[in-house]
Coordinates of N, CA and C in Angstrom, one line a residue:
X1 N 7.4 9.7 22.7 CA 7.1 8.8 23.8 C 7.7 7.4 23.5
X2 N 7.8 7.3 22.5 CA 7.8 5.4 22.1 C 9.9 5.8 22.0
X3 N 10.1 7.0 21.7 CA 11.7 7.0 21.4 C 12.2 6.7 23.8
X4 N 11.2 7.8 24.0 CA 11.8 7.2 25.6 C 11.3 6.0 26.1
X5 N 10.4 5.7 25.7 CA 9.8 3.7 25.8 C 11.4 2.8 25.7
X6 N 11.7 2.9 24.6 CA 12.9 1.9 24.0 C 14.4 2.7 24.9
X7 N 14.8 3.6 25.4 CA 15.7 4.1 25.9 C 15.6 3.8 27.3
X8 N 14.5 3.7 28.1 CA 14.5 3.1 29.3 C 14.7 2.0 29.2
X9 N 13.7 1.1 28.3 CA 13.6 -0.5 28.5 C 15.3 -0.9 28.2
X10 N 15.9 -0.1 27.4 CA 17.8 -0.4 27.4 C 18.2 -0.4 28.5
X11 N 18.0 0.6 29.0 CA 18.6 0.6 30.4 C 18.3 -0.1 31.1
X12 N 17.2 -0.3 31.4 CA 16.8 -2.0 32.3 C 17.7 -2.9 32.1
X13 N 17.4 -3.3 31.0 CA 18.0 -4.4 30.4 C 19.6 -4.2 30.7
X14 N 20.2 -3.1 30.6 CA 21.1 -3.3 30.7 C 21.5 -3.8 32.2
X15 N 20.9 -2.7 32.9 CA 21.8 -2.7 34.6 C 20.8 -4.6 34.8
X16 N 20.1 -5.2 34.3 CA 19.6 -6.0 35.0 C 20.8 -7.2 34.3
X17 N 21.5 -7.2 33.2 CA 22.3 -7.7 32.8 C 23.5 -7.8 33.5
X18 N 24.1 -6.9 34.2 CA 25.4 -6.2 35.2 C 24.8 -7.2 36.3
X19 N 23.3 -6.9 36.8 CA 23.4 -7.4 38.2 C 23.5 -8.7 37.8
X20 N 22.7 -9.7 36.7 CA 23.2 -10.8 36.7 C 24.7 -11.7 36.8
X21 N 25.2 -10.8 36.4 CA 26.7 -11.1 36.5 C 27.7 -10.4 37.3
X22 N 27.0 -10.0 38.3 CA 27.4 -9.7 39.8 C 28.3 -8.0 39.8
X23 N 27.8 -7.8 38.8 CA 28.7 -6.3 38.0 C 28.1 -5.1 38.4
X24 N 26.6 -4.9 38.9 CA 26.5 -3.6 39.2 C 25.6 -4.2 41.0
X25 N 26.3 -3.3 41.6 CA 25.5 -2.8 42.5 C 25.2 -1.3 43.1
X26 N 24.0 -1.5 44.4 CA 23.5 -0.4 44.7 C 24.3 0.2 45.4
X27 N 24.9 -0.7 46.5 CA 25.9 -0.4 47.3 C 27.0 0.4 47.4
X28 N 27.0 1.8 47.5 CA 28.5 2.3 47.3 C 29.8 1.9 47.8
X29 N 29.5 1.0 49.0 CA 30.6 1.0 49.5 C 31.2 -0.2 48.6
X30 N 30.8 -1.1 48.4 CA 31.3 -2.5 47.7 C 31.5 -1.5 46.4
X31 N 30.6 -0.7 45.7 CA 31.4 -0.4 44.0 C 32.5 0.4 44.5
X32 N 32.9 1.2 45.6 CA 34.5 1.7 45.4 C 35.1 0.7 46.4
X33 N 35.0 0.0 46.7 CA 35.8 -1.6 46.9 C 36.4 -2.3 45.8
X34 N 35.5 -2.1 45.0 CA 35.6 -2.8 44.0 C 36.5 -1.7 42.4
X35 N 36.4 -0.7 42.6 CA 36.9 0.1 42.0 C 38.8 0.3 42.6
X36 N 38.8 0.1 43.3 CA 40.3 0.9 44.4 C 41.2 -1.0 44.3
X37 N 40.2 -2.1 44.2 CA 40.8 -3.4 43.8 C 41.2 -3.5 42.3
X38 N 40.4 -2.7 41.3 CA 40.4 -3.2 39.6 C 40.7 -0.9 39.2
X39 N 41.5 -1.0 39.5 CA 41.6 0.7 39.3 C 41.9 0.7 37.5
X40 N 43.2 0.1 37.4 CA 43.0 0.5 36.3 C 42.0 -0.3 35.2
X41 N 41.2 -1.6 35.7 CA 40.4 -2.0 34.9 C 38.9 -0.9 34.8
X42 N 38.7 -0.5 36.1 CA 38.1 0.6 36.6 C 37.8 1.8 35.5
X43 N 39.4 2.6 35.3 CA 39.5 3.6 34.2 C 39.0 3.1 33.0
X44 N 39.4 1.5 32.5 CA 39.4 1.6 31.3 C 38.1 1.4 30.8
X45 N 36.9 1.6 31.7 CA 35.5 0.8 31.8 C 35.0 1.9 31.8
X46 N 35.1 3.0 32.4 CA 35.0 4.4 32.5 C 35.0 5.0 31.2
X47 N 36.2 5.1 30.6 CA 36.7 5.4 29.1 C 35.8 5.1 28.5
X48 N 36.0 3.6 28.3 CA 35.0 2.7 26.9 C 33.4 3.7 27.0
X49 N 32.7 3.4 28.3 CA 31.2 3.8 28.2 C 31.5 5.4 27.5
X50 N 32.4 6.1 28.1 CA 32.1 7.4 27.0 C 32.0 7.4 25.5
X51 N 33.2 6.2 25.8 CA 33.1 6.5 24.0 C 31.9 5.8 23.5
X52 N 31.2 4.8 23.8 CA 30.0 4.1 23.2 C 28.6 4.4 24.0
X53 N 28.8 5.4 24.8 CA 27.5 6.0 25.2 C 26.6 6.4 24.4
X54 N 26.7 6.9 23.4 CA 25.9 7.6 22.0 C 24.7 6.2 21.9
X55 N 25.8 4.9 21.5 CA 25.0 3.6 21.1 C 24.0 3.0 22.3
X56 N 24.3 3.2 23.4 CA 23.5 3.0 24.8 C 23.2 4.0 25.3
X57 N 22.8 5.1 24.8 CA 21.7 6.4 25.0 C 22.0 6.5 26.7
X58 N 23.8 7.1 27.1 CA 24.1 7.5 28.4 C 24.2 9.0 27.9
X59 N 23.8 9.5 28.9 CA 24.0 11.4 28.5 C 25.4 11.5 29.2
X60 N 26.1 12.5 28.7 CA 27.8 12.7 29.4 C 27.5 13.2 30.7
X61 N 26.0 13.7 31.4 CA 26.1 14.7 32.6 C 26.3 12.9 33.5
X62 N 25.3 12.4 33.3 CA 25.4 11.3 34.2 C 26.9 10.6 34.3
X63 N 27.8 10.4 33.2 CA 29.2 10.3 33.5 C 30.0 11.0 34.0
X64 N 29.7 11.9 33.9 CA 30.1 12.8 34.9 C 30.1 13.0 36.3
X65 N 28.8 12.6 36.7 CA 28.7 12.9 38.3 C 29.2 11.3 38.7
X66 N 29.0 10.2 37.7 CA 29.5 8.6 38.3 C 31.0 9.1 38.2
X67 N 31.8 9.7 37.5 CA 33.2 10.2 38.2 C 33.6 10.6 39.3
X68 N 32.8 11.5 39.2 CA 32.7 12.3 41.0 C 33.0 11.1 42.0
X69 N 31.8 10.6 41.5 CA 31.1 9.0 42.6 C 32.3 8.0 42.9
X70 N 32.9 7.4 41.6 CA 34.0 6.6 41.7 C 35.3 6.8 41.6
X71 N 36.1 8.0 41.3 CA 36.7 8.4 41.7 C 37.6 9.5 42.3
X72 N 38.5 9.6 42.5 CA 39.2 10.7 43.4 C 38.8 11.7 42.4
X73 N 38.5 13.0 42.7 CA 38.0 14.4 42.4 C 38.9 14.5 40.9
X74 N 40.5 14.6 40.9 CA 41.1 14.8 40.1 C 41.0 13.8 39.2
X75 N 41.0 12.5 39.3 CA 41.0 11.6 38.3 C 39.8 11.2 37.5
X76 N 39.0 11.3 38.8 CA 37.2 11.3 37.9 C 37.5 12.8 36.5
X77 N 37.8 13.9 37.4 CA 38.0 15.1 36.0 C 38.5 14.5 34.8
X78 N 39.6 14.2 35.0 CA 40.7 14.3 34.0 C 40.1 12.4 33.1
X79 N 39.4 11.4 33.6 CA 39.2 10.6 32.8 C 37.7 11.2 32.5
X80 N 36.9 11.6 32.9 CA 35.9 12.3 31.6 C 36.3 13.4 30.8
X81 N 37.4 14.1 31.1 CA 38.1 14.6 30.1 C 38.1 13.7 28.8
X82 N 39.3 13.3 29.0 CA 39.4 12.5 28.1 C 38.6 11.2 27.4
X83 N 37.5 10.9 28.0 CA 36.4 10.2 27.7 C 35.4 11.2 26.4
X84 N 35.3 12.2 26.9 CA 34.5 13.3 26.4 C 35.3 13.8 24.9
X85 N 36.7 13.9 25.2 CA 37.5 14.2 23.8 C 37.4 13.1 23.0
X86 N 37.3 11.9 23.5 CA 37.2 10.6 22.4 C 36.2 10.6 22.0
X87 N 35.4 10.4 22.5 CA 33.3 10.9 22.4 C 33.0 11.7 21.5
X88 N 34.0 13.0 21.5 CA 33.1 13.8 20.5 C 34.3 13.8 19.3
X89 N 35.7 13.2 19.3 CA 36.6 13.0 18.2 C 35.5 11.6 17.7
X90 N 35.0 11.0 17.8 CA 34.0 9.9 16.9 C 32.9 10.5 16.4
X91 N 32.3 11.6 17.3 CA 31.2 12.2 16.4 C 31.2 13.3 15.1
X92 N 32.8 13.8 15.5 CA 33.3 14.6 14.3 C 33.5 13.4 13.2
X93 N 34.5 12.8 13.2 CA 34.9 12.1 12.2 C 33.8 10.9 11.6
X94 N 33.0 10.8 12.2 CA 31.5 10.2 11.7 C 31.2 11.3 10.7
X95 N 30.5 12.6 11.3 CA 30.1 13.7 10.7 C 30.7 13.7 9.4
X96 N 32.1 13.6 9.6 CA 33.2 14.0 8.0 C 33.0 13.1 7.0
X97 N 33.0 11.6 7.7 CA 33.2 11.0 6.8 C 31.5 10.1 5.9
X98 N 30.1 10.2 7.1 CA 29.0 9.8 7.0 C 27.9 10.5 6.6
X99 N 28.6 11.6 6.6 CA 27.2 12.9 7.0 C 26.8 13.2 5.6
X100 N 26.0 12.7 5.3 CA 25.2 12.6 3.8 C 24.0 13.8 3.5
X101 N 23.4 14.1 2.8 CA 22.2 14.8 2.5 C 20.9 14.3 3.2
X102 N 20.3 13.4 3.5 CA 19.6 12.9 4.4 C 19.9 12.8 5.2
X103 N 21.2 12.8 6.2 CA 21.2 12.8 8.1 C 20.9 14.4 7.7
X104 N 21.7 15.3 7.3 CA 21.7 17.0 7.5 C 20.6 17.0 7.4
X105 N 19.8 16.8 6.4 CA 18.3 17.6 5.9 C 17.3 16.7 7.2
X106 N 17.5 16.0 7.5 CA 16.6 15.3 8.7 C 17.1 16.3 10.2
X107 N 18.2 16.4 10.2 CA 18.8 17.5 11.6 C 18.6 18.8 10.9
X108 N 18.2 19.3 9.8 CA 17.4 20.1 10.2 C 16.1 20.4 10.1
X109 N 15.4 19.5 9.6 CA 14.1 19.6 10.0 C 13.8 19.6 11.3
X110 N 14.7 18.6 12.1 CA 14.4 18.6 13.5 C 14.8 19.2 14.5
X111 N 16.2 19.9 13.5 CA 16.4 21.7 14.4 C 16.7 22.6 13.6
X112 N 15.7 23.2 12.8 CA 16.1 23.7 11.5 C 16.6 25.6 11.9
X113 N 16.4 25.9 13.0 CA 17.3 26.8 13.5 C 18.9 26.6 13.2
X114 N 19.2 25.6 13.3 CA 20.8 25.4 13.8 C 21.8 25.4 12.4
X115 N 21.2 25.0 11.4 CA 22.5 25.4 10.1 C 22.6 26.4 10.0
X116 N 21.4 27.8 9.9 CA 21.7 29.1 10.0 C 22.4 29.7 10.7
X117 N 22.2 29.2 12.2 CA 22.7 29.3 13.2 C 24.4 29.0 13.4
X118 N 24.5 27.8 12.9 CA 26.2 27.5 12.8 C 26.7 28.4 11.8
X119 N 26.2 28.7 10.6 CA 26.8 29.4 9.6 C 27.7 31.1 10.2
X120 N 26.2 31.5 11.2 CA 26.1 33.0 11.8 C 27.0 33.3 12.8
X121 N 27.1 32.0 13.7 CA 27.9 32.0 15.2 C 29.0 31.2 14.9
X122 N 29.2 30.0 14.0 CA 30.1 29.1 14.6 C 30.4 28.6 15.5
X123 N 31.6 28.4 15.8 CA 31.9 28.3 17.3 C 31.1 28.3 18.8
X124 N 30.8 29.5 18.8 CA 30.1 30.3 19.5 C 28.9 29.8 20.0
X125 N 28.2 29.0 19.1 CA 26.7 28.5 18.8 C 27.1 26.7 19.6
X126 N 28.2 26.0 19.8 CA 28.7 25.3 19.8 C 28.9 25.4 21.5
X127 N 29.8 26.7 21.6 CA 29.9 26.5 23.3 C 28.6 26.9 23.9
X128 N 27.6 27.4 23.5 CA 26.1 27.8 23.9 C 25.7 26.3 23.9
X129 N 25.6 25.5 23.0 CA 25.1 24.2 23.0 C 25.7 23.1 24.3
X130 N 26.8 23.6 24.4 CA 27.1 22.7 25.4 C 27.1 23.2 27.3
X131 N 27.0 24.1 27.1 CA 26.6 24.7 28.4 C 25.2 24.3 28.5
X132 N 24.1 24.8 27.3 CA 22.8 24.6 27.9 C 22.0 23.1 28.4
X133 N 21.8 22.7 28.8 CA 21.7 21.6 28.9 C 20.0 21.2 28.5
X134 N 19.0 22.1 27.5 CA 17.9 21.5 27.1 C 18.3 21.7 25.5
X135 N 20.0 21.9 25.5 CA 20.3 22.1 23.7 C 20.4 20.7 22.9
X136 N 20.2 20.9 22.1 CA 20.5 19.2 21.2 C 22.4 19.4 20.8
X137 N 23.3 18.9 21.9 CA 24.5 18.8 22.1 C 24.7 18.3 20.6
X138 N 24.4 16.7 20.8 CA 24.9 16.3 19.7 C 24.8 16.2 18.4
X139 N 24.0 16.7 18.2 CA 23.3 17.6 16.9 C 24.3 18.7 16.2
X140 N 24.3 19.4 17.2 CA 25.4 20.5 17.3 C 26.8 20.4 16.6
X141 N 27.3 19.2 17.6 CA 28.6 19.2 17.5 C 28.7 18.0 16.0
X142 N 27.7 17.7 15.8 CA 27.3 16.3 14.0 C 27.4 17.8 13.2
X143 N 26.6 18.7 13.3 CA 26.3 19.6 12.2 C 27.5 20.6 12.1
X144 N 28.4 21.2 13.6 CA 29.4 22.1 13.4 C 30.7 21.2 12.4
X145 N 30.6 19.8 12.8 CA 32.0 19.4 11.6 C 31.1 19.1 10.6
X146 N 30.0 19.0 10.2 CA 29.8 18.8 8.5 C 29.8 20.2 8.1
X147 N 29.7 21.1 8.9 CA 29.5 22.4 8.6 C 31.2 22.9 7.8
X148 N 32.1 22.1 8.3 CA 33.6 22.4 8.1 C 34.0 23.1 9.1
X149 N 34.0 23.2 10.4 CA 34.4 23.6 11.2 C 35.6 22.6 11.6
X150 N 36.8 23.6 11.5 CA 38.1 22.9 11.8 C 38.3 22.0 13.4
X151 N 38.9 21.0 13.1 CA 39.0 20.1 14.0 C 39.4 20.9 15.5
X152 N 40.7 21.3 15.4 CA 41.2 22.1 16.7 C 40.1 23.2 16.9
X153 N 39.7 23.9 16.2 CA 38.3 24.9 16.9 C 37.1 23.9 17.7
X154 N 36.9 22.6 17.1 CA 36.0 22.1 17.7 C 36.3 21.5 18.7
X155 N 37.2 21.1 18.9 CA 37.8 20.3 20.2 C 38.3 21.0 21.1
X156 N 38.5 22.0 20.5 CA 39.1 23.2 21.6 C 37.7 23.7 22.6
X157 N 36.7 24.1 21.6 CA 35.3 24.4 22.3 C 34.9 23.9 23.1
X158 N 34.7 22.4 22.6 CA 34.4 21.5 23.6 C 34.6 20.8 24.9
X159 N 36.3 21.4 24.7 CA 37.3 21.0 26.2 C 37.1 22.4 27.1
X160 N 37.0 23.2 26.3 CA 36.8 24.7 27.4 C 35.5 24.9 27.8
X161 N 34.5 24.8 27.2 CA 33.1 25.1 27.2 C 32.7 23.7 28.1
X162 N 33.5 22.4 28.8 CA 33.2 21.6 29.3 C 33.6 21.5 30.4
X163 N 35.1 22.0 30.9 CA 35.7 22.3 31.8 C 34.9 22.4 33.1
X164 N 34.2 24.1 33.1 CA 33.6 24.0 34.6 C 32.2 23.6 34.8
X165 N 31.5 22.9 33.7 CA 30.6 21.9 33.6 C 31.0 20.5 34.6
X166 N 31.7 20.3 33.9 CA 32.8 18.7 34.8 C 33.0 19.0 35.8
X167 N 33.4 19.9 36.3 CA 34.2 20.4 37.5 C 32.9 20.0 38.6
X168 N 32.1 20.8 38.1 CA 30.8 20.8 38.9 C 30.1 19.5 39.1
X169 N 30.1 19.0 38.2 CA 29.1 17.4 37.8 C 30.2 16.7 38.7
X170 N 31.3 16.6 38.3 CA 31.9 15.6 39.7 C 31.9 15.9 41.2
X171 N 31.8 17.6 42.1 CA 31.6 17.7 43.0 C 30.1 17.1 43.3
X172 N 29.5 17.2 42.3 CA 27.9 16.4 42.6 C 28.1 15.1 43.0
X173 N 28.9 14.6 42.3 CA 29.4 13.2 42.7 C 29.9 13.0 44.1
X174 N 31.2 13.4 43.9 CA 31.7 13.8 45.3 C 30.5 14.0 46.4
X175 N 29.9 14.8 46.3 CA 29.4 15.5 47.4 C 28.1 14.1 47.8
X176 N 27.7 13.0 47.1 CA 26.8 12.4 47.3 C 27.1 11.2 48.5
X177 N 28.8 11.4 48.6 CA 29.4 10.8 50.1 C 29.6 11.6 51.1
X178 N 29.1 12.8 50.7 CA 29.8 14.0 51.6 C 28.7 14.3 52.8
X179 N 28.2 16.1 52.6 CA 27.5 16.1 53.8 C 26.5 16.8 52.8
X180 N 25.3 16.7 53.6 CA 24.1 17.1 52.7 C 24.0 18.9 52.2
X181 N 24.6 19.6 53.3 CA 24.9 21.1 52.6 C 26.1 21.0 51.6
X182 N 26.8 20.2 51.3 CA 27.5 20.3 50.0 C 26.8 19.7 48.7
X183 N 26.0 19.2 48.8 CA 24.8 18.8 47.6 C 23.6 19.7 47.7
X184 N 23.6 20.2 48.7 CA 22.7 21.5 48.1 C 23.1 22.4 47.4
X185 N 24.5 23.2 48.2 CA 25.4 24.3 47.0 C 25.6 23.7 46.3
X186 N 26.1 22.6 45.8 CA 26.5 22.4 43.8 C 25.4 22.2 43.2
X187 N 24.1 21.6 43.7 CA 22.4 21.7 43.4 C 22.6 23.0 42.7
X188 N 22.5 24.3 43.9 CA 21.9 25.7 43.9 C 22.7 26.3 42.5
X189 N 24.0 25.7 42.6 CA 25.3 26.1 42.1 C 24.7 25.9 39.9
X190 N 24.5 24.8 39.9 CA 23.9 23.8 38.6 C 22.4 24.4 38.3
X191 N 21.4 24.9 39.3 CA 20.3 25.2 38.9 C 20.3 26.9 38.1
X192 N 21.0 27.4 39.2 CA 21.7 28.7 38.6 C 22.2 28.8 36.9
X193 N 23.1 28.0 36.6 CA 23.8 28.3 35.3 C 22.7 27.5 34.6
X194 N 22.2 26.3 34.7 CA 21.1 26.1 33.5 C 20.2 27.2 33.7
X195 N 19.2 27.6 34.6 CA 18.3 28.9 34.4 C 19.1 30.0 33.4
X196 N 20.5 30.5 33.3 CA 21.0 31.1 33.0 C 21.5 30.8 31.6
X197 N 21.9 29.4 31.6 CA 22.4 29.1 29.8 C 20.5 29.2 29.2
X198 N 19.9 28.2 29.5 CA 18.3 27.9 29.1 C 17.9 29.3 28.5
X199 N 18.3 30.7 29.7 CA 17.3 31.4 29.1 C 18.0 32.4 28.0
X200 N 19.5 32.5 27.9 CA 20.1 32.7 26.8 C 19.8 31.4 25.6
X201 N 19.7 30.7 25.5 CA 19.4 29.3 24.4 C 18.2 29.9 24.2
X202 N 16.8 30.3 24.7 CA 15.5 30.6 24.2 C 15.2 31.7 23.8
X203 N 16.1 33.0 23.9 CA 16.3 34.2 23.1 C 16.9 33.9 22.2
X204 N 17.7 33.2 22.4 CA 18.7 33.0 21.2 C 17.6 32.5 19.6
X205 N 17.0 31.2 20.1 CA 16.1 30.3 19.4 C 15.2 31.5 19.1
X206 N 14.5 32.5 20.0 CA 13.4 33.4 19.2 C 13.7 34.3 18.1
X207 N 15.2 34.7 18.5 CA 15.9 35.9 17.4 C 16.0 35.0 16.3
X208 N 16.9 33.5 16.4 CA 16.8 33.2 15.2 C 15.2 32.9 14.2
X209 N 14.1 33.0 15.0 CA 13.0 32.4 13.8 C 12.3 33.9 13.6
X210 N 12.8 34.6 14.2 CA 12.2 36.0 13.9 C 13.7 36.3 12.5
X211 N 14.6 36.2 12.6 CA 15.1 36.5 11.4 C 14.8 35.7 10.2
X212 N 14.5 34.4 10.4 CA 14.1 33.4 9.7 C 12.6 34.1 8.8
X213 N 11.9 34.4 9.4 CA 10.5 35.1 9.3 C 10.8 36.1 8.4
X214 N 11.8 37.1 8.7 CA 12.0 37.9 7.7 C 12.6 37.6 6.4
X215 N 13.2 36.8 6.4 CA 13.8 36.4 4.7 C 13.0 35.9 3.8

């Protein structure tokens, strides 16, 4: 409770900081006014928050659909693409270079399924995590590179296993100028595959503590 206490009150603070200095509004029409006048200052504002999202507790889905939101279908894609490859090329190379005996042994007390789990699936365990969306993502992707999981497997995962995630998260965007039956199908569309990752992630999670049980 007290970890989501301090993660909202950031966010306050933050957007109440933006509106001070005339930087964020509610208005869509003025933020893609103001986007289509500063385009490429636009991208490169886009960019940065992925990559320092981790430090201001932004989840990637919400970047996602603000792509959709601000810009053209293709470009909102292809800059959380690559927002998302820089994002998770920092949590790898953190992992390699910081990842000590105390962060591992604390991730896994606090998902102590998941080193067995990485050991058993690799990869596999990795695109499961990113599809599901009640999985501890970045847990995942901290413990698959301390684990030694090769750079190109993990970035590969991550660009494929994210693809028609994005795809979808920015029609949500899109669709929030659009017309209200296209926010219901990408709704229906999104509720579907989480029911569907979720309930593969929760068999998954019981087989692993039933094997666990037996050792």
């Amino acid at each position: 409770m007290k970890k989501k206490i301090t993660i909202v009150s950031i966010w306050i603070l933050f957007i109440y900081i933006l509106k001070q200095n005339h930087l964020f509004s509610l208005d869509m029409d003025t933020l893609k006014q103001f986007i289509s006048g500063n385009t490429k200052y636009a991208m490169l504002l886009f960019v940065a928050l992925w990559v320092v999202r981790l430090l201001i507790f932004i989840p990637g889905v919400t970047l996602m659909i603000l792509g959709g939101i601000c810009f053209d279908p293709i470009v909102g894609f292809l800059l959380s693409m690559v927002g998302m490859i820089l994002s998770e090329t920092v949590v790898y190379i953190f992992s390699r270079i910081f990842s000590n005996e105390k962060i591992i042994q604390y991730l896994e007390r606090k998902h102590p399924e998941l080193k067995t789990s990485l050991e058993s699936y690799n990869y596999k365990l990795l695109a499961l995590g990113i599809i599901c969306p009640i999985a501890p993502t970045d847990a995942i992707c901290f413990l698959s590179a301390a684990a030694g999981l090769k750079y190109s497997t993990y970035i590969l995962t991550i660009i494929i296993s994210n693809i028609p995630l994005m795809m979808l998260y920015s029609f949500i965007g899109i669709s929030f100028s659009e017309s209200l039956m296209g926010i219901i199908l990408v709704v229906i569309s999104f509720v579907l595959i989480a029911f569907i990752s979720i309930k593969i992630w929760n068999n998954f999670k019981q087989k692993q503590k039933t094997e666990l049980q037996h050792c």
